mmCIF file of C-alpha atoms in Angstrom:
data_model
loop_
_atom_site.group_PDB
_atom_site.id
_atom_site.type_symbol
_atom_site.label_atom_id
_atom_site.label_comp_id
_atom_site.label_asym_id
_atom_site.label_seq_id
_atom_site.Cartn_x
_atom_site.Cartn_y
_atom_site.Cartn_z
ATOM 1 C CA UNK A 227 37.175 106.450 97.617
ATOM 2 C CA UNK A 228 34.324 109.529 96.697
ATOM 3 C CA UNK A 229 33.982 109.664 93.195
ATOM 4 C CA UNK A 230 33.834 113.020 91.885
ATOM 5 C CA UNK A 231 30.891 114.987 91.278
ATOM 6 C CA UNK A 232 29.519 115.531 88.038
ATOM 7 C CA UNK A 233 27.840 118.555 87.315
ATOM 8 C CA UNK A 234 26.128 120.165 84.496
ATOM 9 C CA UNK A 235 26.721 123.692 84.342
ATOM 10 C CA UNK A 236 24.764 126.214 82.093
ATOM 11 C CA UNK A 237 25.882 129.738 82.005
ATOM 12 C CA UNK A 238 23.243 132.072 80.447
ATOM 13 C CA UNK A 239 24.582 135.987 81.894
ATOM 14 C CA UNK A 240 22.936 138.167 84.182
ATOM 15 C CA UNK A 241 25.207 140.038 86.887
ATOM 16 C CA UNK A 242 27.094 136.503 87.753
ATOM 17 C CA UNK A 243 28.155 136.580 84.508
ATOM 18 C CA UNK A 244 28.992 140.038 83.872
ATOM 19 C CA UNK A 245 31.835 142.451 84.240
ATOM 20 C CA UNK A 246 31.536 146.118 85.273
ATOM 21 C CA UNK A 247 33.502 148.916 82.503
ATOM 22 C CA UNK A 248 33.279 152.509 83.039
ATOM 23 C CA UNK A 249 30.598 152.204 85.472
ATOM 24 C CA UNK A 250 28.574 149.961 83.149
ATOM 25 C CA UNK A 251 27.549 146.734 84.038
ATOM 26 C CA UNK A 252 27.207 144.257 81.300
ATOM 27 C CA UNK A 253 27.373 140.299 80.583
ATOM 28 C CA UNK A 254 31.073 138.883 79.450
ATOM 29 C CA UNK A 255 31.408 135.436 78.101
ATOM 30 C CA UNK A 256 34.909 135.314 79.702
ATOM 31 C CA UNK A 257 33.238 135.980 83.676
ATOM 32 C CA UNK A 258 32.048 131.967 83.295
ATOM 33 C CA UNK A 259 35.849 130.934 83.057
ATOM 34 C CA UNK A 260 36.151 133.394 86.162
ATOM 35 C CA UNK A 261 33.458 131.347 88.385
ATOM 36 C CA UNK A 262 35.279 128.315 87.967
ATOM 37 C CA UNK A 263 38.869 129.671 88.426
ATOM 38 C CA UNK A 264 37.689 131.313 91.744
ATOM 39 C CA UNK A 265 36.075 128.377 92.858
ATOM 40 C CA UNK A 266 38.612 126.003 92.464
ATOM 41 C CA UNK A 267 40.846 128.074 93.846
ATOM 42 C CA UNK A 268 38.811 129.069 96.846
ATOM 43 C CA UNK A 269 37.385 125.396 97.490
ATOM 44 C CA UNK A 270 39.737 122.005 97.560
ATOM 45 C CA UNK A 271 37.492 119.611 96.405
ATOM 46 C CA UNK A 272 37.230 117.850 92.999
ATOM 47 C CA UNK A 273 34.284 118.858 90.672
ATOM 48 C CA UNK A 274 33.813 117.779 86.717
ATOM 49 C CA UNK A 275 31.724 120.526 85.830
ATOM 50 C CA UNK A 276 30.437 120.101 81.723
ATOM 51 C CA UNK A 277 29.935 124.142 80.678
ATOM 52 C CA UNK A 278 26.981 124.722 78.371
ATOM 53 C CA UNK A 279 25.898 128.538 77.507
ATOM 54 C CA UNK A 280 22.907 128.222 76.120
ATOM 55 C CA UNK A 281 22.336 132.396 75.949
ATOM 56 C CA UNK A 282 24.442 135.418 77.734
ATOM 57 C CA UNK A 283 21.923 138.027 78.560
ATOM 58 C CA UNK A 284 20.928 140.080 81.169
ATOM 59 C CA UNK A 285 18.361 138.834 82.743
ATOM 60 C CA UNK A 286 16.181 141.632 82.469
ATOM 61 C CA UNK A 287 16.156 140.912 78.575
ATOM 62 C CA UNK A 288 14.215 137.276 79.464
ATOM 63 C CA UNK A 289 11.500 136.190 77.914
ATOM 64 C CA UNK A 290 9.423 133.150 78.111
ATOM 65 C CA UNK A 291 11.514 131.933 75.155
ATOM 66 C CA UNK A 292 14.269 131.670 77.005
ATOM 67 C CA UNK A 293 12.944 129.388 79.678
ATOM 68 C CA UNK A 294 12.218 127.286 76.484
ATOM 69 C CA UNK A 295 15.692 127.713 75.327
ATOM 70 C CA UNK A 296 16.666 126.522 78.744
ATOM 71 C CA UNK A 297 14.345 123.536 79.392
ATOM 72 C CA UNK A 298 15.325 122.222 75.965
ATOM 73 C CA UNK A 299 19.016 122.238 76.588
ATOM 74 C CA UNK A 300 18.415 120.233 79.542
ATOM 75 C CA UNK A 301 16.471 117.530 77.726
ATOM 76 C CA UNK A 302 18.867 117.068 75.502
ATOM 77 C CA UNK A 303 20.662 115.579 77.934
ATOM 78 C CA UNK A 304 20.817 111.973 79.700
ATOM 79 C CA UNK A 305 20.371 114.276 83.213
ATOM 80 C CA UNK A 306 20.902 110.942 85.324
ATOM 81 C CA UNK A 307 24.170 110.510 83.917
ATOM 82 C CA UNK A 308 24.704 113.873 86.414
ATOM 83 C CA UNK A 309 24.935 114.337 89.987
ATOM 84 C CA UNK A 310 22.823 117.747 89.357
ATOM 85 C CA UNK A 311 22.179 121.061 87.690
ATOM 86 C CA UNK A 312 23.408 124.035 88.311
ATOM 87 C CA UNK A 313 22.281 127.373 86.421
ATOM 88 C CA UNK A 314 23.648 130.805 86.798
ATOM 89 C CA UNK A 315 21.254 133.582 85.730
ATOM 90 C CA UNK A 316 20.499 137.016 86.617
ATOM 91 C CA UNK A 317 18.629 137.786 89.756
ATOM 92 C CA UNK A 318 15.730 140.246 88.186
ATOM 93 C CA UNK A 319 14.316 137.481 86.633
ATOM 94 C CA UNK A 320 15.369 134.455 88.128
ATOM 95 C CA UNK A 321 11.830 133.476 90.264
ATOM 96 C CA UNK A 322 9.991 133.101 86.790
ATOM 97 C CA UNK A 323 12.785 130.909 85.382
ATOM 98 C CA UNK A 324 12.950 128.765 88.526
ATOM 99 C CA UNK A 325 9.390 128.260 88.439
ATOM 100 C CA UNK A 326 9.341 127.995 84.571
ATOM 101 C CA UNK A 327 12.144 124.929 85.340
ATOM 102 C CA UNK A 328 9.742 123.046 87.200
ATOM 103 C CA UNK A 329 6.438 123.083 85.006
ATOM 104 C CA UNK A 330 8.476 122.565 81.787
ATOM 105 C CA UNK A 331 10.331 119.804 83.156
ATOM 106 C CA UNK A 332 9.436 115.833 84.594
ATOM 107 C CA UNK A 333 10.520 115.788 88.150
ATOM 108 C CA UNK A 334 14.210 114.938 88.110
ATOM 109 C CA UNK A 335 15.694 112.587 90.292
ATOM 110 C CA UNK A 336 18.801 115.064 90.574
ATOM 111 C CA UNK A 337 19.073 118.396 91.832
ATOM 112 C CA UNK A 338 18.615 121.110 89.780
ATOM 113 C CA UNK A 339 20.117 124.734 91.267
ATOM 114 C CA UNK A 340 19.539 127.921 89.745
ATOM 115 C CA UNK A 341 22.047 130.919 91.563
ATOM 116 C CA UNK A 342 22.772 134.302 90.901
ATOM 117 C CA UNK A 343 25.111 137.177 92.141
ATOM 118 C CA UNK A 344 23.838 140.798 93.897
ATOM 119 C CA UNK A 345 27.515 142.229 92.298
ATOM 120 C CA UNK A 346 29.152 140.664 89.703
ATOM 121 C CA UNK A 347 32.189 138.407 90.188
ATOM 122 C CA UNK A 348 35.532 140.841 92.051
ATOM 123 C CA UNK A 349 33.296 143.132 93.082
ATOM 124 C CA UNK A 350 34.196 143.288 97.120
ATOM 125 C CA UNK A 351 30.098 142.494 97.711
ATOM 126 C CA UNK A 352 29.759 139.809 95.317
ATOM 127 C CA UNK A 353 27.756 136.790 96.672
ATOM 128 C CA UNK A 354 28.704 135.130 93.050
ATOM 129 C CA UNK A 355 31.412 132.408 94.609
ATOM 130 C CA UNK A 356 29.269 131.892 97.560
ATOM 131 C CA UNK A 357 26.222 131.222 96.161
ATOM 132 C CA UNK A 358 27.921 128.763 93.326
ATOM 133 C CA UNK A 359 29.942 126.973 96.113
ATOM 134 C CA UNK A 360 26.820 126.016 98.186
ATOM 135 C CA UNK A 361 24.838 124.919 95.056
ATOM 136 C CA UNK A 362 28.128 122.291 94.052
ATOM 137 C CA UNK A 363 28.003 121.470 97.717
ATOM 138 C CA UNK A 364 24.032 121.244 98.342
ATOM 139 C CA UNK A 365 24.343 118.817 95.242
ATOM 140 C CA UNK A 366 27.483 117.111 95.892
ATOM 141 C CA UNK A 367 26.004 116.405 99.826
ATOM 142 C CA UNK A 368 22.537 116.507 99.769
ATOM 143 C CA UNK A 369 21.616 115.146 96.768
ATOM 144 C CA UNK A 370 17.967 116.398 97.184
ATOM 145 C CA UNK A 371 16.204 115.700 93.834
ATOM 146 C CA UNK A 372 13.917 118.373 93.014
ATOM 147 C CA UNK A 373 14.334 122.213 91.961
ATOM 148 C CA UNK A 374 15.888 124.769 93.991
ATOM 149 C CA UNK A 375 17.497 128.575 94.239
ATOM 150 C CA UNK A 376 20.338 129.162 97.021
ATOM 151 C CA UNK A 377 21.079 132.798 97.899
ATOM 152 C CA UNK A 378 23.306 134.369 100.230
ATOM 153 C CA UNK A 379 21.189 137.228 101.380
ATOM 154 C CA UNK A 380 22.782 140.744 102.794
ATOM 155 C CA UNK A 381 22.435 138.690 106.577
ATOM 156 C CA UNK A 382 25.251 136.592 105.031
ATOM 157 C CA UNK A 383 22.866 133.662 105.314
ATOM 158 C CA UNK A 384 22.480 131.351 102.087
ATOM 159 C CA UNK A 385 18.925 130.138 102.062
ATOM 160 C CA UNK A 386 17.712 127.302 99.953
ATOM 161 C CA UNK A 387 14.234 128.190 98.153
ATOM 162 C CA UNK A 388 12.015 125.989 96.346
ATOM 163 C CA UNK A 389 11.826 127.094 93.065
ATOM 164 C CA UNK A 390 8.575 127.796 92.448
ATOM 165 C CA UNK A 391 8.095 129.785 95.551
ATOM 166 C CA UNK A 392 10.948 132.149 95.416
ATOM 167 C CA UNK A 393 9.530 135.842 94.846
ATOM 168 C CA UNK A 394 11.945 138.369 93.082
ATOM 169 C CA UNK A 395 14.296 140.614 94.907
ATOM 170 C CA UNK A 396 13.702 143.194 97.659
ATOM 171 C CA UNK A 397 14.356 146.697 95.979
ATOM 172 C CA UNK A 398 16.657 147.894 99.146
ATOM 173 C CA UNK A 399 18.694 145.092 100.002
ATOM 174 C CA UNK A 400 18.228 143.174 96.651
ATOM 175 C CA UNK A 401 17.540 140.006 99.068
ATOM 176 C CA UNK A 402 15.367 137.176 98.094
ATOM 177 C CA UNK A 403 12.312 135.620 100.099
ATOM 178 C CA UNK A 404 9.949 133.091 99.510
ATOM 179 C CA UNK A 405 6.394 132.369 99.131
ATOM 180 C CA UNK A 406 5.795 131.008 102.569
ATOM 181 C CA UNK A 407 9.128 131.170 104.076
ATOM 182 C CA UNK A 408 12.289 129.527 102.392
ATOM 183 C CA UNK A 409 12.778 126.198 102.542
ATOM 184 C CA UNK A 410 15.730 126.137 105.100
ATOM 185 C CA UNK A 411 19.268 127.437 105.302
ATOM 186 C CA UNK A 412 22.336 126.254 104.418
ATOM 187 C CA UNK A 413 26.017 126.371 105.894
ATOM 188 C CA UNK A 414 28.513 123.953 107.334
ATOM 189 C CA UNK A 415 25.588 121.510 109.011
ATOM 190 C CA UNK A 416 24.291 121.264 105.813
ATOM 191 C CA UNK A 417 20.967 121.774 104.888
ATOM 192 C CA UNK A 418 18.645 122.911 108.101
ATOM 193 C CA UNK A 419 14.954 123.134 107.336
ATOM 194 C CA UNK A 420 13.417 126.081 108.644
ATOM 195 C CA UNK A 421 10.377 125.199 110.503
ATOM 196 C CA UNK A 422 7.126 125.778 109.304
ATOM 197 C CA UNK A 423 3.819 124.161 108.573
ATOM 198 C CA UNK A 424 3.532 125.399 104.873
ATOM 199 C CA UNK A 425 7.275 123.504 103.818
ATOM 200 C CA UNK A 426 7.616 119.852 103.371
ATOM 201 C CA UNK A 427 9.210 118.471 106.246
ATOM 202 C CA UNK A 428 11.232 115.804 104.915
ATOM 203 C CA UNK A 429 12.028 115.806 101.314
ATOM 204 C CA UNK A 430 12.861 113.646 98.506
ATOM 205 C CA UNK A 431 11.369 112.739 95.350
ATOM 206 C CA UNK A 432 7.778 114.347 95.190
ATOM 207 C CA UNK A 433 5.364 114.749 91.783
ATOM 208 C CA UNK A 434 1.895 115.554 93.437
ATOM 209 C CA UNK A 435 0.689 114.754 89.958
ATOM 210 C CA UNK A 436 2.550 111.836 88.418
ATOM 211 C CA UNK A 437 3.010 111.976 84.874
ATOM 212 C CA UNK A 438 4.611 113.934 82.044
ATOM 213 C CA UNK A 439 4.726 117.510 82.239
ATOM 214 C CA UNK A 440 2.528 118.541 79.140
ATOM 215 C CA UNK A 441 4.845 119.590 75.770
ATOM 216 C CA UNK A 442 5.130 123.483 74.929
ATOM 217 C CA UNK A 443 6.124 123.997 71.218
ATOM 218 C CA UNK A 444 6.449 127.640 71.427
ATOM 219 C CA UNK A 445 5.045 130.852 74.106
ATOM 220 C CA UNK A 446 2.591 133.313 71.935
ATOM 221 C CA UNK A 447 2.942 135.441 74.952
ATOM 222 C CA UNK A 448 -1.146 135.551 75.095
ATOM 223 C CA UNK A 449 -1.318 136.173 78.813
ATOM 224 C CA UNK A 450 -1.696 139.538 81.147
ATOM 225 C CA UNK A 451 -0.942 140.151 84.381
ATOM 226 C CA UNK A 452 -2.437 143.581 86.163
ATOM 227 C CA UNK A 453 -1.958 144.607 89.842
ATOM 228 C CA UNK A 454 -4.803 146.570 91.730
ATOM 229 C CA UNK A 455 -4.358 149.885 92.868
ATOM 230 C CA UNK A 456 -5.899 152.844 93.930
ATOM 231 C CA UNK A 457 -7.652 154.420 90.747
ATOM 232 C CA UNK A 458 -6.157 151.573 87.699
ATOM 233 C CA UNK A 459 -7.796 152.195 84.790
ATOM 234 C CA UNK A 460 -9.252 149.162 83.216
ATOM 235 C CA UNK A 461 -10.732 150.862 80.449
ATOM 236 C CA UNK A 462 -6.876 151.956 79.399
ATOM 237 C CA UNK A 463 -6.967 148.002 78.074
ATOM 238 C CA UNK A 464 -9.119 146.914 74.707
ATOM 239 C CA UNK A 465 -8.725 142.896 75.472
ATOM 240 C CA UNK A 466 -11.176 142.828 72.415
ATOM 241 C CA UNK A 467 -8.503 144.202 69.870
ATOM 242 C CA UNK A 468 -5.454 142.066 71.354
ATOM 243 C CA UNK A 469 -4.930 138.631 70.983
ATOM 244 C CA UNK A 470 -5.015 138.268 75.188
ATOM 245 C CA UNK A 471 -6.070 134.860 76.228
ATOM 246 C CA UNK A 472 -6.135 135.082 80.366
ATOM 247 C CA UNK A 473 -5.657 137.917 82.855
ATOM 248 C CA UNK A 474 -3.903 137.308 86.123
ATOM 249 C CA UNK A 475 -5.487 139.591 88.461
ATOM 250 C CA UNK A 476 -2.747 139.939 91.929
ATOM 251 C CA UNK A 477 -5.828 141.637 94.076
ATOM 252 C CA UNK A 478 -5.011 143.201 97.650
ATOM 253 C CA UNK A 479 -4.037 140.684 100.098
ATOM 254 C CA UNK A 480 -7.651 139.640 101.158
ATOM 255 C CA UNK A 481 -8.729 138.709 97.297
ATOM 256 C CA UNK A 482 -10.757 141.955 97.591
ATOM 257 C CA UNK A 483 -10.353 144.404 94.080
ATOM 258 C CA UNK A 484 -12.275 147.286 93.224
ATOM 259 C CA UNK A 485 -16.389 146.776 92.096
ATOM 260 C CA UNK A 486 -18.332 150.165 92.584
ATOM 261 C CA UNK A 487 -15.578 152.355 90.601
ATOM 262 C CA UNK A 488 -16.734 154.795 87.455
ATOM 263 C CA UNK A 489 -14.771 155.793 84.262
ATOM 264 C CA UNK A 490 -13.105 152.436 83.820
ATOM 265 C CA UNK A 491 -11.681 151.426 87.493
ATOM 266 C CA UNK A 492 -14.576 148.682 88.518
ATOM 267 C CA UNK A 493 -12.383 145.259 87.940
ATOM 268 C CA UNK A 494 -16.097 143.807 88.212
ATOM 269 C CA UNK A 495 -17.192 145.815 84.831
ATOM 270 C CA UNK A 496 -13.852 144.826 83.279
ATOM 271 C CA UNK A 497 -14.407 141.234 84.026
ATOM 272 C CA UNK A 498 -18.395 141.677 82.563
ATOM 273 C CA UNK A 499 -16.974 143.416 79.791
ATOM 274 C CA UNK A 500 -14.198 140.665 78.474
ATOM 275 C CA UNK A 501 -15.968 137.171 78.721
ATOM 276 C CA UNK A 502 -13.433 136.390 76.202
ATOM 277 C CA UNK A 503 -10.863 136.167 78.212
ATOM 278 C CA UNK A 504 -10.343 133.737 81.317
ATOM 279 C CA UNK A 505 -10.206 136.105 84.530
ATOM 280 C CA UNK A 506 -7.293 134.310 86.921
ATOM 281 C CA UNK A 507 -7.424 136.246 90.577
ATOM 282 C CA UNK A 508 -4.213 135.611 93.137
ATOM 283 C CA UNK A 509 -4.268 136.680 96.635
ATOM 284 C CA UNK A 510 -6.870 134.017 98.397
ATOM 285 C CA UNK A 511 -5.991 132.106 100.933
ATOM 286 C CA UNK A 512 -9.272 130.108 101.417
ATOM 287 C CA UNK A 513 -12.054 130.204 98.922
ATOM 288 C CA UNK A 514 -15.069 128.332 101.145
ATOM 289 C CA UNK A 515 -13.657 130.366 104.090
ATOM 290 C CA UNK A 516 -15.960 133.925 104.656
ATOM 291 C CA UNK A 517 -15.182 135.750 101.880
ATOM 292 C CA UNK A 518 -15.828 140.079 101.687
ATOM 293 C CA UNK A 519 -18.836 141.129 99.300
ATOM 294 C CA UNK A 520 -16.276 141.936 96.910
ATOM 295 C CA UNK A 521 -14.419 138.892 96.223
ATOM 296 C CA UNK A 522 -17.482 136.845 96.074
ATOM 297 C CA UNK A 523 -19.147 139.065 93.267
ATOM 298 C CA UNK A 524 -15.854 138.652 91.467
ATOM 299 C CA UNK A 525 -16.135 135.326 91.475
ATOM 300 C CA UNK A 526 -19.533 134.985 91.061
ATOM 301 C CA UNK A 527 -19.364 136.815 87.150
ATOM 302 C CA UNK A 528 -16.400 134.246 86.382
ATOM 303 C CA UNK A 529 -13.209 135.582 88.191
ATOM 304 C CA UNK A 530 -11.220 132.645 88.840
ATOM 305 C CA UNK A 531 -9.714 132.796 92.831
ATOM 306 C CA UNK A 532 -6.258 130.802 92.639
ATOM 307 C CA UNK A 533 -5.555 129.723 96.260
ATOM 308 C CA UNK A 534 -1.718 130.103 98.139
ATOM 309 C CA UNK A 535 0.500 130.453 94.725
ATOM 310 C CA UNK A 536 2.812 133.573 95.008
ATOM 311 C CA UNK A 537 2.493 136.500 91.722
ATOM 312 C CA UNK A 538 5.732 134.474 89.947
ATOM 313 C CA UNK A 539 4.661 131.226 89.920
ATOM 314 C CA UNK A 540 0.991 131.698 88.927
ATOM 315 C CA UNK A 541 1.961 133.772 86.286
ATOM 316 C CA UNK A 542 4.566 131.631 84.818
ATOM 317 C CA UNK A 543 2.612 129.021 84.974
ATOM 318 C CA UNK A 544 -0.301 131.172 83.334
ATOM 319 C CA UNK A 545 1.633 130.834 80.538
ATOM 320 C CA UNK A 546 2.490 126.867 80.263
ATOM 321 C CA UNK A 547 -1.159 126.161 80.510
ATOM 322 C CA UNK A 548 -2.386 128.592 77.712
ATOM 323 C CA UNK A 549 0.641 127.610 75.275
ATOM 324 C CA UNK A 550 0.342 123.712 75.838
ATOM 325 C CA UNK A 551 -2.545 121.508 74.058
ATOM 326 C CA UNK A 552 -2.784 118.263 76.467
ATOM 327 C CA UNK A 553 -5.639 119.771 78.824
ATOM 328 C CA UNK A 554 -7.503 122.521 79.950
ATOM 329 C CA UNK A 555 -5.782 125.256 81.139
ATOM 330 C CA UNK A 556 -8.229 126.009 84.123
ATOM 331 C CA UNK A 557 -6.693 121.613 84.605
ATOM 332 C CA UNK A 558 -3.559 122.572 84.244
ATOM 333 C CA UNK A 559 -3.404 125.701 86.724
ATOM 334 C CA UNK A 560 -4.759 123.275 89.517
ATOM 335 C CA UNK A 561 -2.422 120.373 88.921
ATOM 336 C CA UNK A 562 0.728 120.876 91.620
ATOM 337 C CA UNK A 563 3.952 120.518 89.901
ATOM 338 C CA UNK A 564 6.709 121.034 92.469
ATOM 339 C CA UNK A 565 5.270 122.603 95.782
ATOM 340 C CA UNK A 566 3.584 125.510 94.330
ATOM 341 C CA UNK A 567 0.486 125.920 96.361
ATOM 342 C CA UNK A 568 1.423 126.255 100.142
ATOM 343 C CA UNK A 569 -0.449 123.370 102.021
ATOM 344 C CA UNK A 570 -0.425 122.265 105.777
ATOM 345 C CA UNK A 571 2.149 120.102 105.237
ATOM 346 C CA UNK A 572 0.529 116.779 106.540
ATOM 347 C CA UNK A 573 -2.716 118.077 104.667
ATOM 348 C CA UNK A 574 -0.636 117.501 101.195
ATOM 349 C CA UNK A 575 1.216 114.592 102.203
ATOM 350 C CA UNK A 576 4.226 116.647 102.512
ATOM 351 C CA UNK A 577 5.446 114.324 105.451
ATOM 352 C CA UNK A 578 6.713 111.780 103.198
#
């Protein structure tokens, strides 16, 4: 006889866990007693789900406390004692928690699933009951330790992500990509890994860097992020007066950012100017590759290329390394935590 799943559920809000009212959409404590009562009544199959809300906020309102709030809830728990983890949040911010999840937290040996909803639950387009009844079944199945997002995208297709490579929402279909690719899809097979030489081919247990994840006390929210374009203004920020410990710099898509602009726009002069701070650049793909004149004079006055990490994770993870105390942060951003870099899979022992 199966025994029946056991699954740790934390609600924290966002559109799954909202209600609409007079054309307002906004988070109800009662829509987490809805997502169960649709789901059993939708799905025949026995669950014991333990509810925990550790918050109920839209997730626009997150802040790096509340991955905190999050990670602690789920170490205060014997997680073995489940068969996984599933967390609802809200979509706008849901890449940064599901990376957050897997630099604040040991490597499980259970599945941890974050979802979310485009409309909230009874709306006719909801994805809400879909994408909860493929996480229960991805962890009641698969049992794929590790940390993941499932989506049903506007293609009807639920793909599984890893979760430090999901990127946030398209603006027109409100669909949700990857870093690479996703990691497969999943529907009545199961779980079918897309092909591709960036995704681990066959998983199961993986730390790339054994060991515990370093202890965060408390974000001071210390870290920048600033996306080239045409004419930015560097001069519009005095890192001098601010306590700003690192700048992630997401540069056009060859690691190339401006270095011969005037009246504040030369990322070079703002790098020269603020020795201060530690200058993180996203965008390369291959730093002892050829490299255009730009990129290599950034680097060469102390820009700091980071190599195949998407804008979400690198900047979550930006701010684990500056508000931890067990290593360098420049150590810390190249340690891999759960799949964050995109390798050749053989090249990172991904074939395991």
């Amino acid at each position: 006889m199966e025994n029946t799943p056991k699954i740790l559920l934390l609600l924290t809000g966002g559109t799954i866990g909202s209600a609409v009212n007079d054309n307002c959409i906004d988070v109800d404590s009662r829509r987490g007693d809805d997502l169960l009562a649709l789901y059993k009544e939708q799905v025949n199959r026995a669950v014991a789900f333990e509810v925990i809300r550790p918050f109920n906020i839209l997730s626009e309102n997150a802040e790096p406390k509340h991955w905190l709030q999050i990670i602690k809830t789920l170490q205060s728990h014997q997680l073995n004692d489940y068969d996984g983890v599933i967390i609802a949040h809200g979509s706008d911010t849901l890449p940064y928690t599901a990376a957050a999840l897997a630099y604040g937290l040991d490597c499980p040996l259970i599945p941890i699933v974050l979802i979310a909803a485009n409309y909230a639950i009874g709306e006719p387009k909801s994805n809400a009951i879909a994408n909860f009844s493929a996480a229960v079944t991805f962890i009641s199945n698969i049992r794929l330790p590790g940390f993941y997002t499932i989506y049903q995208n506007s293609d009807q297709i639920s793909y599984v992500h890893l979760a430090t490579r999901l990127q946030e929402a398209d603006w027109l279909k409100d669909d949700f990509t990857s870093f690479g690719g996703p990691l497969g899809i999943f529907d009545q097979r199961g779980l079918c890994c897309l092909p591709s030489p960036k995704n681990p081919t066959m998983m199961k247990l993986y730390n790339p860097s054994p060991g515990d994840v370093p202890f965060i006390k408390e974000f001071r929210n210390e870290v920048l992020a600033l996306r080239a374009y045409p004419g930015l203004n560097y001069q519009l920020f005095d890192l001098h007066k601010r306590p700003i410990r690192a700048v992630l710099h997401s540069l056009y898509h060859c690691g190339s950012g401006n270095i011969t602009g005037e009246n504040g726009t030369s990322l070079l002069a703002f790098i020269k100017d603020n020795p201060q701070v530690d200058h993180y650049m996203i965008s390369y793909k291959n730093i002892h590759g050829n490299l255009y004149a730009s990129c290599q004079e950034l680097i060469a006055v102390g820009g700091i290329p980071l190599e195949n990490i998407s804008f979400e994770a690198a900047l979550t993870k930006l701010n684990f390394a500056y508000n931890q105390q067990e290593c360098l942060p420049l150590n810390y951003m190249k340690r891999e935590f759960f799949y964050e870099f995109l390798r050749d899979a053989q090249e990172n022992g991904y074939v395991i």
